[in-house]
Amino acid sequence: MKKLLIYPAIDSTRLARIEDVSDQLTVCNASELSAALTEIKDADAFFGKISPELLAAAENLQWVQSPTASLEHYVFPELVDHPCQLTNMRGLFYDVIADHVMGFVICFARNLHRYIRQQTESNWQPIGGVAGKPNFVTGPGQVSEVDRSHLHLSDCTLGVVGAGSIGAEICRRAAAFGMQVCAVDPIATEVPGVVDEVWNVDRLNDLLDVSDFVVIAAPHTPQTEKLFRTAQFRQMKSTGYLINIGRGAIVDLTDLTAALQNGEIAGAGLDVFEIEPLPAEHPLWQMENVILTPHIAAASTHVPERHLETLLENLRCFLADKPFLTPADKQNWF
Ligand SMILES: NC(=O)c1ccc[n+]([C@@H]2O[C@H](COP(=O)([O-])OP(=O)(O)OC[C@H]3O[C@@H](n4cnc5c(N)ncnc54)[C@H](O)[C@@H]3O)[C@@H](O)[C@H]2O)c1
Ligand SMILES: O=C(O)[C@H](O)CO
């Protein structure tokens, strides 16, 4: 018999799905910390918010499942030193976050974010054109400023930093829009059918040189913390856009704000921030070339079921003594 402790407690429907996994399993669903502290003593496995206090009370813990993909606010020194295996919730959001990224890309390419602002003012103003002019059509073969101000995605390159499950799906979607695609990653070597050679991270500058859209889909690790500072923005094309759906800590917000103010890059689409919520007085809120979403790129009706399926699959692996579906590196937070 193995014992799984869940804390904080989950609802009865999900609890029943977990209990159904095996009759060799006892599940304890603790709503109070005092109960969790007692129950963790002989627990083999834990799902939820572990803390140094809970870990110190555990005498037999072999597996801890985090409720989130990212681990930077989850891992603490005692957990790193503890012999238990850690798993996380990665690989659940690949399609919906890739959709979110393509939303940013299309808005910037076609100026939709600016037209939405103009619509609220009943303002007919082709971007690059003249206010109030009926349309932008010029003679055959003549390319107008309005034409130049609206990107053709098949002329653009999208570069992904972190070609994991989300990054690879972004590559696939961008390629389906006719874009050229490249990526850097310390482990992944290809995105089958889309990127024949994923570059090593030491080629980040090459990616920044060629990309019209730079998309961060990497985790927050000691190696990625503040990976994007002034030097990286200067390396990007001045017409390039930065999109961050990975983690806020990867991008220095002060440097990004300066790069946008100085025209060193063309714009930014951000779902994650160094400080969340982004303070109301932050200058990014007011920038016309910035699209902000409040860390909701993964929000979807499908994701909660995928969360549960990942927990159930890792639980089956644990009970069968097989390799976990989503093992996490405690030293490197992923
Ligand atoms: N915006 C959101 O709501 C949201 C939701 C889920 C996940 N995320 C973030 O997205 C990240 C990626 O998720 P995933 O499911 O694709 O995870 P994943 O583990 O499948 O992929 C992460 C990839 O990043 C690579 N990587 C690690 N260090 C790197 C570095 N220094 N430079 C470039 N690449 C590096 C890894 O090798 C891996 O291939 C998560 O860690 C999380 O931080 C954000
Ligand atoms: O890491 C995750 O699981 C998502 O970004 C939600 O925090």
PDB file of C-alpha atoms in Angstrom, residues 50-169:
ATOM      1  CA  ILE A  50       5.138  21.564  -0.265  1.00  0.00           C
ATOM      2  CA  SER A  51       6.976  23.725   2.290  1.00  0.00           C
ATOM      3  CA  PRO A  52      10.137  23.304   4.417  1.00  0.00           C
ATOM      4  CA  GLU A  53       7.873  22.672   7.423  1.00  0.00           C
ATOM      5  CA  LEU A  54       5.957  19.866   5.674  1.00  0.00           C
ATOM      6  CA  LEU A  55       9.100  18.337   4.214  1.00  0.00           C
ATOM      7  CA  ALA A  56      10.766  18.267   7.653  1.00  0.00           C
ATOM      8  CA  ALA A  57       7.813  16.276   9.030  1.00  0.00           C
ATOM      9  CA  ALA A  58       7.995  13.667   6.237  1.00  0.00           C
ATOM     10  CA  GLU A  59       9.750  10.411   7.071  1.00  0.00           C
ATOM     11  CA  ASN A  60       9.167   8.364   3.938  1.00  0.00           C
ATOM     12  CA  LEU A  61       8.530  10.801   1.089  1.00  0.00           C
ATOM     13  CA  GLN A  62       9.656   9.524  -2.329  1.00  0.00           C
ATOM     14  CA  TRP A  63       7.758  11.701  -4.806  1.00  0.00           C
ATOM     15  CA  VAL A  64       6.497  15.301  -4.869  1.00  0.00           C
ATOM     16  CA  GLN A  65       4.229  16.529  -7.702  1.00  0.00           C
ATOM     17  CA  SER A  66       4.108  20.296  -8.192  1.00  0.00           C
ATOM     18  CA  PRO A  67       0.773  21.799  -9.335  1.00  0.00           C
ATOM     19  CA  THR A  68       2.534  24.148 -11.806  1.00  0.00           C
ATOM     20  CA  ALA A  69       4.920  23.951 -14.757  1.00  0.00           C
ATOM     21  CA  SER A  70       7.377  26.490 -13.460  1.00  0.00           C
ATOM     22  CA  LEU A  71       9.292  25.712 -10.301  1.00  0.00           C
ATOM     23  CA  GLU A  72      11.130  28.895  -9.403  1.00  0.00           C
ATOM     24  CA  HIS A  73       8.732  29.693  -6.546  1.00  0.00           C
ATOM     25  CA  TYR A  74       8.330  26.039  -5.608  1.00  0.00           C
ATOM     26  CA  VAL A  75      11.820  24.649  -5.066  1.00  0.00           C
ATOM     27  CA  PHE A  76      13.692  25.489  -1.832  1.00  0.00           C
ATOM     28  CA  PRO A  77      17.116  24.265  -0.600  1.00  0.00           C
ATOM     29  CA  GLU A  78      15.764  21.474   1.647  1.00  0.00           C
ATOM     30  CA  LEU A  79      13.748  20.094  -1.285  1.00  0.00           C
ATOM     31  CA  VAL A  80      16.834  20.135  -3.531  1.00  0.00           C
ATOM     32  CA  ASP A  81      18.784  18.152  -0.892  1.00  0.00           C
ATOM     33  CA  HIS A  82      15.934  15.726  -0.195  1.00  0.00           C
ATOM     34  CA  PRO A  83      16.155  12.368  -2.032  1.00  0.00           C
ATOM     35  CA  CYS A  84      12.524  12.560  -3.265  1.00  0.00           C
ATOM     36  CA  GLN A  85      11.822  12.792  -7.005  1.00  0.00           C
ATOM     37  CA  LEU A  86      10.115  16.016  -8.136  1.00  0.00           C
ATOM     38  CA  THR A  87       7.705  16.177 -11.086  1.00  0.00           C
ATOM     39  CA  ASN A  88       5.977  19.204 -12.579  1.00  0.00           C
ATOM     40  CA  MET A  89       3.034  20.025 -14.864  1.00  0.00           C
ATOM     41  CA  ARG A  90       4.805  20.856 -18.104  1.00  0.00           C
ATOM     42  CA  GLY A  91       3.639  19.985 -21.601  1.00  0.00           C
ATOM     43  CA  LEU A  92      -0.055  20.779 -21.051  1.00  0.00           C
ATOM     44  CA  PHE A  93      -0.369  24.174 -22.659  1.00  0.00           C
ATOM     45  CA  TYR A  94       1.533  23.756 -25.942  1.00  0.00           C
ATOM     46  CA  ASP A  95      -1.385  24.474 -28.321  1.00  0.00           C
ATOM     47  CA  VAL A  96      -3.215  27.219 -26.424  1.00  0.00           C
ATOM     48  CA  ILE A  97      -0.038  29.184 -25.655  1.00  0.00           C
ATOM     49  CA  ALA A  98       1.103  28.805 -29.278  1.00  0.00           C
ATOM     50  CA  ASP A  99      -2.297  30.265 -30.299  1.00  0.00           C
ATOM     51  CA  HIS A 100      -1.740  33.159 -27.892  1.00  0.00           C
ATOM     52  CA  VAL A 101       1.685  33.835 -29.421  1.00  0.00           C
ATOM     53  CA  MET A 102       0.259  33.812 -32.955  1.00  0.00           C
ATOM     54  CA  GLY A 103      -2.361  36.288 -31.699  1.00  0.00           C
ATOM     55  CA  PHE A 104       0.436  38.678 -30.700  1.00  0.00           C
ATOM     56  CA  VAL A 105       2.264  38.057 -34.001  1.00  0.00           C
ATOM     57  CA  ILE A 106      -0.782  38.752 -36.172  1.00  0.00           C
ATOM     58  CA  CYS A 107      -1.739  41.854 -34.185  1.00  0.00           C
ATOM     59  CA  PHE A 108       1.728  43.327 -34.666  1.00  0.00           C
ATOM     60  CA  ALA A 109       2.005  42.292 -38.324  1.00  0.00           C
ATOM     61  CA  ARG A 110      -1.394  43.756 -39.242  1.00  0.00           C
ATOM     62  CA  ASN A 111      -1.469  46.586 -36.620  1.00  0.00           C
ATOM     63  CA  LEU A 112      -4.695  45.197 -35.135  1.00  0.00           C
ATOM     64  CA  HIS A 113      -3.828  46.454 -31.638  1.00  0.00           C
ATOM     65  CA  ARG A 114      -3.568  49.979 -33.038  1.00  0.00           C
ATOM     66  CA  TYR A 115      -6.765  49.689 -35.070  1.00  0.00           C
ATOM     67  CA  ILE A 116      -8.654  48.497 -31.964  1.00  0.00           C
ATOM     68  CA  ARG A 117      -7.541  51.691 -30.185  1.00  0.00           C
ATOM     69  CA  GLN A 118      -8.556  53.816 -33.196  1.00  0.00           C
ATOM     70  CA  GLN A 119     -11.945  52.090 -33.393  1.00  0.00           C
ATOM     71  CA  THR A 120     -12.821  53.299 -29.905  1.00  0.00           C
ATOM     72  CA  GLU A 121     -12.368  56.845 -31.262  1.00  0.00           C
ATOM     73  CA  SER A 122     -14.190  56.247 -34.623  1.00  0.00           C
ATOM     74  CA  ASN A 123     -10.868  57.149 -36.238  1.00  0.00           C
ATOM     75  CA  TRP A 124     -10.347  56.068 -39.893  1.00  0.00           C
ATOM     76  CA  GLN A 125      -6.560  56.224 -40.109  1.00  0.00           C
ATOM     77  CA  PRO A 126      -4.607  53.708 -42.212  1.00  0.00           C
ATOM     78  CA  ILE A 127      -1.359  53.095 -40.292  1.00  0.00           C
ATOM     79  CA  GLY A 128       1.360  54.747 -42.385  1.00  0.00           C
ATOM     80  CA  GLY A 129      -1.231  56.807 -44.279  1.00  0.00           C
ATOM     81  CA  VAL A 130      -3.116  60.072 -43.945  1.00  0.00           C
ATOM     82  CA  ALA A 131      -5.909  60.624 -41.432  1.00  0.00           C
ATOM     83  CA  GLY A 132      -9.359  60.730 -43.001  1.00  0.00           C
ATOM     84  CA  LYS A 133      -8.153  59.665 -46.480  1.00  0.00           C
ATOM     85  CA  PRO A 134     -10.669  57.131 -47.856  1.00  0.00           C
ATOM     86  CA  ASN A 135      -8.155  54.405 -48.587  1.00  0.00           C
ATOM     87  CA  PHE A 136      -4.498  53.768 -49.242  1.00  0.00           C
ATOM     88  CA  VAL A 137      -4.612  52.487 -52.829  1.00  0.00           C
ATOM     89  CA  THR A 138      -1.840  53.865 -55.051  1.00  0.00           C
ATOM     90  CA  GLY A 139      -0.971  52.959 -58.645  1.00  0.00           C
ATOM     91  CA  PRO A 140      -0.107  49.435 -59.831  1.00  0.00           C
ATOM     92  CA  GLY A 141       3.408  48.469 -58.788  1.00  0.00           C
ATOM     93  CA  GLN A 142       3.662  51.365 -56.319  1.00  0.00           C
ATOM     94  CA  VAL A 143       4.332  50.364 -52.722  1.00  0.00           C
ATOM     95  CA  SER A 144       2.913  52.940 -50.319  1.00  0.00           C
ATOM     96  CA  GLU A 145       3.887  53.764 -46.727  1.00  0.00           C
ATOM     97  CA  VAL A 146       0.677  52.007 -45.690  1.00  0.00           C
ATOM     98  CA  ASP A 147       1.830  48.853 -47.526  1.00  0.00           C
ATOM     99  CA  ARG A 148       5.187  49.088 -45.800  1.00  0.00           C
ATOM    100  CA  SER A 149       3.516  49.472 -42.388  1.00  0.00           C
ATOM    101  CA  HIS A 150       1.670  46.135 -42.679  1.00  0.00           C
ATOM    102  CA  LEU A 151       3.827  43.009 -42.602  1.00  0.00           C
ATOM    103  CA  HIS A 152       3.418  40.000 -44.828  1.00  0.00           C
ATOM    104  CA  LEU A 153       4.089  37.056 -42.502  1.00  0.00           C
ATOM    105  CA  SER A 154       5.710  35.018 -45.265  1.00  0.00           C
ATOM    106  CA  ASP A 155       8.451  37.694 -45.386  1.00  0.00           C
ATOM    107  CA  CYS A 156       9.092  37.306 -41.643  1.00  0.00           C
ATOM    108  CA  THR A 157      11.266  35.077 -39.478  1.00  0.00           C
ATOM    109  CA  LEU A 158      10.173  33.930 -36.045  1.00  0.00           C
ATOM    110  CA  GLY A 159      12.863  32.796 -33.583  1.00  0.00           C
ATOM    111  CA  VAL A 160      11.960  30.721 -30.535  1.00  0.00           C
ATOM    112  CA  VAL A 161      14.057  30.653 -27.362  1.00  0.00           C
ATOM    113  CA  GLY A 162      13.278  27.271 -25.786  1.00  0.00           C
ATOM    114  CA  ALA A 163      12.052  24.590 -28.206  1.00  0.00           C
ATOM    115  CA  GLY A 164      10.208  22.464 -25.634  1.00  0.00           C
ATOM    116  CA  SER A 165       6.561  21.509 -25.905  1.00  0.00           C
ATOM    117  CA  ILE A 166       5.300  25.115 -26.175  1.00  0.00           C
ATOM    118  CA  GLY A 167       8.217  26.363 -28.286  1.00  0.00           C
ATOM    119  CA  ALA A 168       7.946  23.487 -30.781  1.00  0.00           C
ATOM    120  CA  GLU A 169       4.224  24.142 -31.246  1.00  0.00           C
TER     121      GLU A 169
END
